[in-house]
Amino acid sequence: MHIGQRIKEVMKAKKISAVKVAKEISCERTNLYNIFDREDINTSLLRKLSIVLNHDFFKELSKETFGKN
């Protein structure tokens, strides 16, 4: 899974703007756009994004890695 693209997809599906997400995770909007290009991300940042977007990215990554158990 390309985590940056997945974050972007979730934001689009939930109609949450980059400005709002950037503000919630205390970063510049341009830094958020850089996250969209990343194939990996640190867990602390992913946790913040999961909370702000109310989406369990960790569960998705786990299912992709270990199957649908």
XYZ file of C-alpha atoms in Angstrom, residues 32-66:
35
model
C 0.975 17.502 4.064
C 1.190 17.408 0.272
C 4.680 15.925 0.655
C 3.195 13.167 2.820
C 0.993 12.153 -0.118
C 4.162 11.243 -2.041
C 5.530 8.981 0.704
C 5.411 5.223 0.487
C 6.103 4.959 4.201
C 5.452 7.120 7.240
C 6.423 7.120 10.896
C 3.908 5.691 13.314
C 3.507 8.876 15.331
C 2.420 10.833 12.265
C 0.207 8.002 11.060
C -1.457 7.897 14.486
C -2.225 11.635 14.299
C -3.653 11.263 10.814
C -5.734 8.267 11.898
C -7.251 10.312 14.701
C -7.880 13.431 12.612
C -9.416 11.443 9.759
C -11.165 8.958 12.066
C -9.730 6.139 9.980
C -7.708 3.118 11.136
C -4.757 3.052 8.739
C -2.998 0.607 11.059
C -5.763 -1.948 10.574
C -5.538 -1.557 6.794
C -1.778 -2.051 6.851
C -2.133 -5.077 9.100
C -4.736 -6.676 6.830
C -2.535 -6.068 3.804
C 0.473 -7.580 5.569
C -1.100 -10.519 7.361
